């Protein structure tokens, strides 16, 4: 009964006094704001949150949002129209509040309200002069002083405007200096607003802000709009009124001079040095949004008239210089940082996982931002940023450290990590070109410096430089691999006709030292049994992988011999794992890695067609094709002439480009190049090198062996390759190393037990073993070589198997 009576009274009241319209409510809240400031006393120290101003601003914003929900066809409601027509100067008032900050807290409230207005309205009408002029004034007030208490609000406003530009690239011309009449007009508040909201008459120009260091020309509007249409009438526009017409047009052509500035980007750059990491991240997001716009004109403006690229790279160089010189290089590789990473422990200034942790984290997070920006931005910006990265960081900052004896280890570790974590093609190309150069290899000192650093007696430097080379190969640009690896091999100068079988056999039989060693070999029968067991294993693997070992075709026979050559390189007596049960594991890994390299090099201009060409020795079972014989030292390996089969060939030979195989008759010595010289020298020195160095060395060679280049495959994986005597190859180097180990290992007291224990410790990956310091490098190198031979055999088999599938 009472509710009905209440409804009747309300209806009667509505008839006598209709409820206020939305516009009237809007005007009411505006008048309440003006009334507050007309009666405001500066002596009153209350915070703005203690007043009704936030409530009135929130209600005005809410009325605009509700109004938009009822509009159809993109029309503008009366409340928003009042703002656009400036009958209610809300945006001017917000600018005045931001400038005056009266009462305290008004600046933050004004910035927050302006941001909310742009974000919550579907049509903020930014292309209207009555909207963008107050926004321009508000932008200039951003970051007036370092460590401003309203940094977060300021950068949120900038980020919001970046989002609007992404939706409508034509709005970009609103934030360029040709549309600013002059500094005094931009920085001053309109007189009518000064009367409504009194502010201090003195205008403070920000200090040390590059935005104000450029004097604008007398007539800055003489240029056409940054964003133009293709229409003639738009092209000839020379006044600020052209903004309204062209603001949402597609980019067509850019006309600007040296005085132009991109206010959005320049202001965002000023926040990159903020002490608040969240402010920095938001500024980074804004820069990335604008940089990713597809408009060529915006990209040209950003690279030509903004120091964005230089500022970003210089900040990277500054962070790099802050890394302490005594950081442990081994800690560098453990970091896994992204650009948006904010460690919880960063709030504690005393916290540190290890010495230099904070500085390294800061550097690599910024590097990741550069890399991400490079992948997301316009190609024009990416090209400019990558060139700047090379000039200002690599050449200008990092290069000197590689040649500095005292800092080379840490610098190499950092740069190897840099190359390892970047993904941007532009950045990788610039990085690779800086490392390997563009002219003759002999003319590029940086590459030679890295190679020489591998050959020093400082094994820490050797290890870090090997990791660097591993990263260069892993990134796999065609140019870098060509320069470092294929420069000499691609010409196939290593190939040379081999002497006939009779000459080779006569030379072998005349070698009395081999005969004497065979007589002293007490392991002859065990060795034979071991070889039979290996042959059975290979037969089982071939059968399992779909190759019939009973079908003695040329290809199956020869891949059998190739695998044999690697697996039987070391005699059974010194093997740590004679059974070789983990060989199939290497095959699975080789399958996966070879497919990866096929994908990586699919765009390279490398020959991929196979051709079955004779590159083997003259005998299937001669000691040329069974390299283990010279070090097994047993008479049972003596081969009878009737078992010689000249028709068996090593068939996994890829076709060569414009190269006649029979034309290689030169007696000149083959120069394998500085990189392979270094690799082979380190390989020969394995017994005297630390385990980690040998591990990374063999890892690099394995990656090279996986590359699907025919010449490189032949040079590294063909044990029967015919070469001149002085031509170094991988297999010759391995043979020499095996001979040395075969002689030196048995001299160790109780060497079998030492080999067994060392293998168990290495395979267990026990940290205490690494820290103990009691290492037998000779035995460690034996185990590395043993596993390396299994890996090479698996790679050869997988590449052969792939070639068979390609020709079926």
PDB file of C-alpha atoms in Angstrom, residues 21-159:
ATOM      1  CA  UNK A  21      18.391  15.406 -18.590  1.00  0.00           C
ATOM      2  CA  UNK A  22      21.816  13.835 -18.873  1.00  0.00           C
ATOM      3  CA  UNK A  23      23.218  17.070 -20.304  1.00  0.00           C
ATOM      4  CA  UNK A  24      21.765  19.050 -17.407  1.00  0.00           C
ATOM      5  CA  UNK A  25      23.418  16.666 -14.956  1.00  0.00           C
ATOM      6  CA  UNK A  26      26.631  17.084 -16.905  1.00  0.00           C
ATOM      7  CA  UNK A  27      26.395  20.884 -16.673  1.00  0.00           C
ATOM      8  CA  UNK A  28      25.549  20.680 -12.975  1.00  0.00           C
ATOM      9  CA  UNK A  29      28.728  18.783 -12.106  1.00  0.00           C
ATOM     10  CA  UNK A  30      30.757  21.196 -14.238  1.00  0.00           C
ATOM     11  CA  UNK A  31      29.252  24.195 -12.383  1.00  0.00           C
ATOM     12  CA  UNK A  32      30.063  22.567  -9.052  1.00  0.00           C
ATOM     13  CA  UNK A  33      33.725  22.268 -10.093  1.00  0.00           C
ATOM     14  CA  UNK A  34      33.798  25.932 -11.141  1.00  0.00           C
ATOM     15  CA  UNK A  35      32.069  26.994  -7.934  1.00  0.00           C
ATOM     16  CA  UNK A  36      34.730  25.178  -5.894  1.00  0.00           C
ATOM     17  CA  UNK A  37      37.557  27.063  -7.552  1.00  0.00           C
ATOM     18  CA  UNK A  38      35.791  30.441  -7.371  1.00  0.00           C
ATOM     19  CA  UNK A  39      35.728  30.015  -3.594  1.00  0.00           C
ATOM     20  CA  UNK A  40      39.114  28.234  -3.281  1.00  0.00           C
ATOM     21  CA  UNK A  41      41.572  29.586  -0.721  1.00  0.00           C
ATOM     22  CA  UNK A  42      45.263  28.794  -1.222  1.00  0.00           C
ATOM     23  CA  UNK A  43      45.768  28.756   2.522  1.00  0.00           C
ATOM     24  CA  UNK A  44      43.567  25.675   2.699  1.00  0.00           C
ATOM     25  CA  UNK A  45      45.947  22.702   2.649  1.00  0.00           C
ATOM     26  CA  UNK A  46      43.357  19.959   2.168  1.00  0.00           C
ATOM     27  CA  UNK A  47      44.099  17.257  -0.414  1.00  0.00           C
ATOM     28  CA  UNK A  48      41.887  17.103  -3.467  1.00  0.00           C
ATOM     29  CA  UNK A  49      40.648  13.655  -2.419  1.00  0.00           C
ATOM     30  CA  UNK A  50      39.064  15.360   0.581  1.00  0.00           C
ATOM     31  CA  UNK A  51      36.942  17.526  -1.724  1.00  0.00           C
ATOM     32  CA  UNK A  52      34.022  16.722  -4.029  1.00  0.00           C
ATOM     33  CA  UNK A  53      36.070  17.378  -7.185  1.00  0.00           C
ATOM     34  CA  UNK A  54      36.904  13.667  -7.832  1.00  0.00           C
ATOM     35  CA  UNK A  55      33.197  12.808  -7.458  1.00  0.00           C
ATOM     36  CA  UNK A  56      32.078  15.450  -9.952  1.00  0.00           C
ATOM     37  CA  UNK A  57      34.723  14.460 -12.503  1.00  0.00           C
ATOM     38  CA  UNK A  58      33.804  10.797 -12.150  1.00  0.00           C
ATOM     39  CA  UNK A  59      30.104  11.597 -12.662  1.00  0.00           C
ATOM     40  CA  UNK A  60      30.835  13.658 -15.778  1.00  0.00           C
ATOM     41  CA  UNK A  61      32.866  10.797 -17.214  1.00  0.00           C
ATOM     42  CA  UNK A  62      30.170   8.286 -16.330  1.00  0.00           C
ATOM     43  CA  UNK A  63      27.507  10.397 -18.064  1.00  0.00           C
ATOM     44  CA  UNK A  64      29.571  10.448 -21.287  1.00  0.00           C
ATOM     45  CA  UNK A  65      30.064   6.653 -21.160  1.00  0.00           C
ATOM     46  CA  UNK A  66      26.348   6.001 -20.556  1.00  0.00           C
ATOM     47  CA  UNK A  67      25.432   8.412 -23.300  1.00  0.00           C
ATOM     48  CA  UNK A  68      27.614   6.608 -25.839  1.00  0.00           C
ATOM     49  CA  UNK A  69      25.850   3.328 -25.153  1.00  0.00           C
ATOM     50  CA  UNK A  70      22.607   4.850 -26.444  1.00  0.00           C
ATOM     51  CA  UNK A  71      24.087   6.397 -29.563  1.00  0.00           C
ATOM     52  CA  UNK A  72      23.778   4.666 -32.925  1.00  0.00           C
ATOM     53  CA  UNK A  73      25.556   5.083 -36.232  1.00  0.00           C
ATOM     54  CA  UNK A  74      28.606   6.742 -34.714  1.00  0.00           C
ATOM     55  CA  UNK A  75      26.764   9.916 -33.653  1.00  0.00           C
ATOM     56  CA  UNK A  76      28.046  12.081 -30.833  1.00  0.00           C
ATOM     57  CA  UNK A  77      25.802  12.664 -27.810  1.00  0.00           C
ATOM     58  CA  UNK A  78      25.127  16.099 -26.296  1.00  0.00           C
ATOM     59  CA  UNK A  79      27.558  15.656 -23.372  1.00  0.00           C
ATOM     60  CA  UNK A  80      30.514  14.736 -25.566  1.00  0.00           C
ATOM     61  CA  UNK A  81      29.476  17.376 -28.078  1.00  0.00           C
ATOM     62  CA  UNK A  82      29.648  19.968 -25.314  1.00  0.00           C
ATOM     63  CA  UNK A  83      33.296  19.020 -24.830  1.00  0.00           C
ATOM     64  CA  UNK A  84      34.099  18.989 -28.529  1.00  0.00           C
ATOM     65  CA  UNK A  85      32.389  22.367 -29.090  1.00  0.00           C
ATOM     66  CA  UNK A  86      34.074  23.705 -25.922  1.00  0.00           C
ATOM     67  CA  UNK A  87      30.847  24.958 -24.415  1.00  0.00           C
ATOM     68  CA  UNK A  88      32.067  23.010 -21.405  1.00  0.00           C
ATOM     69  CA  UNK A  89      35.860  23.335 -21.269  1.00  0.00           C
ATOM     70  CA  UNK A  90      36.523  20.193 -19.265  1.00  0.00           C
ATOM     71  CA  UNK A  91      39.750  19.229 -21.073  1.00  0.00           C
ATOM     72  CA  UNK A  92      41.132  22.760 -20.742  1.00  0.00           C
ATOM     73  CA  UNK A  93      40.261  22.631 -17.073  1.00  0.00           C
ATOM     74  CA  UNK A  94      42.074  19.310 -16.666  1.00  0.00           C
ATOM     75  CA  UNK A  95      45.140  20.866 -18.286  1.00  0.00           C
ATOM     76  CA  UNK A  96      44.952  23.782 -15.884  1.00  0.00           C
ATOM     77  CA  UNK A  97      44.594  21.460 -12.918  1.00  0.00           C
ATOM     78  CA  UNK A  98      47.619  19.455 -14.081  1.00  0.00           C
ATOM     79  CA  UNK A  99      49.655  22.658 -14.368  1.00  0.00           C
ATOM     80  CA  UNK A 100      48.542  24.229 -11.083  1.00  0.00           C
ATOM     81  CA  UNK A 101      48.134  21.108  -8.926  1.00  0.00           C
ATOM     82  CA  UNK A 102      45.647  23.019  -6.765  1.00  0.00           C
ATOM     83  CA  UNK A 103      44.651  21.680  -4.360  1.00  0.00           C
ATOM     84  CA  UNK A 104      47.461  19.131  -3.874  1.00  0.00           C
ATOM     85  CA  UNK A 105      46.752  15.960  -5.835  1.00  0.00           C
ATOM     86  CA  UNK A 106      44.899  17.801  -8.619  1.00  0.00           C
ATOM     87  CA  UNK A 107      47.629  17.005 -11.156  1.00  0.00           C
ATOM     88  CA  UNK A 108      47.366  13.252 -10.667  1.00  0.00           C
ATOM     89  CA  UNK A 109      43.557  13.462 -10.733  1.00  0.00           C
ATOM     90  CA  UNK A 110      43.577  15.496 -13.957  1.00  0.00           C
ATOM     91  CA  UNK A 111      45.917  13.093 -15.711  1.00  0.00           C
ATOM     92  CA  UNK A 112      43.939  10.059 -14.555  1.00  0.00           C
ATOM     93  CA  UNK A 113      40.628  11.624 -15.657  1.00  0.00           C
ATOM     94  CA  UNK A 114      42.033  12.551 -19.077  1.00  0.00           C
ATOM     95  CA  UNK A 115      43.346   9.010 -19.529  1.00  0.00           C
ATOM     96  CA  UNK A 116      40.012   7.492 -18.496  1.00  0.00           C
ATOM     97  CA  UNK A 117      38.128   9.780 -20.892  1.00  0.00           C
ATOM     98  CA  UNK A 118      40.258   8.601 -23.831  1.00  0.00           C
ATOM     99  CA  UNK A 119      40.086   4.927 -22.846  1.00  0.00           C
ATOM    100  CA  UNK A 120      36.424   4.592 -21.952  1.00  0.00           C
ATOM    101  CA  UNK A 121      34.905   6.489 -24.874  1.00  0.00           C
ATOM    102  CA  UNK A 122      34.558   4.795 -28.224  1.00  0.00           C
ATOM    103  CA  UNK A 123      34.878   8.121 -30.060  1.00  0.00           C
ATOM    104  CA  UNK A 124      37.162  10.467 -28.135  1.00  0.00           C
ATOM    105  CA  UNK A 125      37.137  12.928 -31.108  1.00  0.00           C
ATOM    106  CA  UNK A 126      40.885  13.502 -30.777  1.00  0.00           C
ATOM    107  CA  UNK A 127      41.000  15.003 -34.281  1.00  0.00           C
ATOM    108  CA  UNK A 128      39.035  18.011 -33.023  1.00  0.00           C
ATOM    109  CA  UNK A 129      41.151  21.068 -32.185  1.00  0.00           C
ATOM    110  CA  UNK A 130      39.220  21.576 -28.926  1.00  0.00           C
ATOM    111  CA  UNK A 131      40.319  18.081 -27.884  1.00  0.00           C
ATOM    112  CA  UNK A 132      43.852  17.727 -29.161  1.00  0.00           C
ATOM    113  CA  UNK A 133      45.008  21.220 -28.119  1.00  0.00           C
ATOM    114  CA  UNK A 134      44.428  20.546 -24.402  1.00  0.00           C
ATOM    115  CA  UNK A 135      46.001  17.118 -24.883  1.00  0.00           C
ATOM    116  CA  UNK A 136      49.073  18.719 -26.421  1.00  0.00           C
ATOM    117  CA  UNK A 137      49.355  21.102 -23.483  1.00  0.00           C
ATOM    118  CA  UNK A 138      48.986  18.207 -21.083  1.00  0.00           C
ATOM    119  CA  UNK A 139      51.680  16.257 -22.929  1.00  0.00           C
ATOM    120  CA  UNK A 140      54.165  19.100 -22.647  1.00  0.00           C
ATOM    121  CA  UNK A 141      53.600  19.154 -18.915  1.00  0.00           C
ATOM    122  CA  UNK A 142      54.523  15.461 -18.646  1.00  0.00           C
ATOM    123  CA  UNK A 143      57.913  14.723 -17.132  1.00  0.00           C
ATOM    124  CA  UNK A 144      58.658  18.360 -16.303  1.00  0.00           C
ATOM    125  CA  UNK A 145      61.016  17.183 -13.579  1.00  0.00           C
ATOM    126  CA  UNK A 146      62.821  13.895 -12.939  1.00  0.00           C
ATOM    127  CA  UNK A 147      61.218  11.508 -10.452  1.00  0.00           C
ATOM    128  CA  UNK A 148      57.908  13.312 -10.679  1.00  0.00           C
ATOM    129  CA  UNK A 149      55.326  11.974  -8.185  1.00  0.00           C
ATOM    130  CA  UNK A 150      52.867  11.683 -11.076  1.00  0.00           C
ATOM    131  CA  UNK A 151      55.125   9.647 -13.362  1.00  0.00           C
ATOM    132  CA  UNK A 152      52.734   6.707 -13.454  1.00  0.00           C
ATOM    133  CA  UNK A 153      49.754   8.864 -14.412  1.00  0.00           C
ATOM    134  CA  UNK A 154      51.784  10.709 -17.039  1.00  0.00           C
ATOM    135  CA  UNK A 155      53.071   7.586 -18.754  1.00  0.00           C
ATOM    136  CA  UNK A 156      49.586   6.025 -18.693  1.00  0.00           C
ATOM    137  CA  UNK A 157      48.264   9.041 -20.593  1.00  0.00           C
ATOM    138  CA  UNK A 158      51.049   8.698 -23.160  1.00  0.00           C
ATOM    139  CA  UNK A 159      50.427   4.976 -23.490  1.00  0.00           C
TER     140      UNK A 159
END
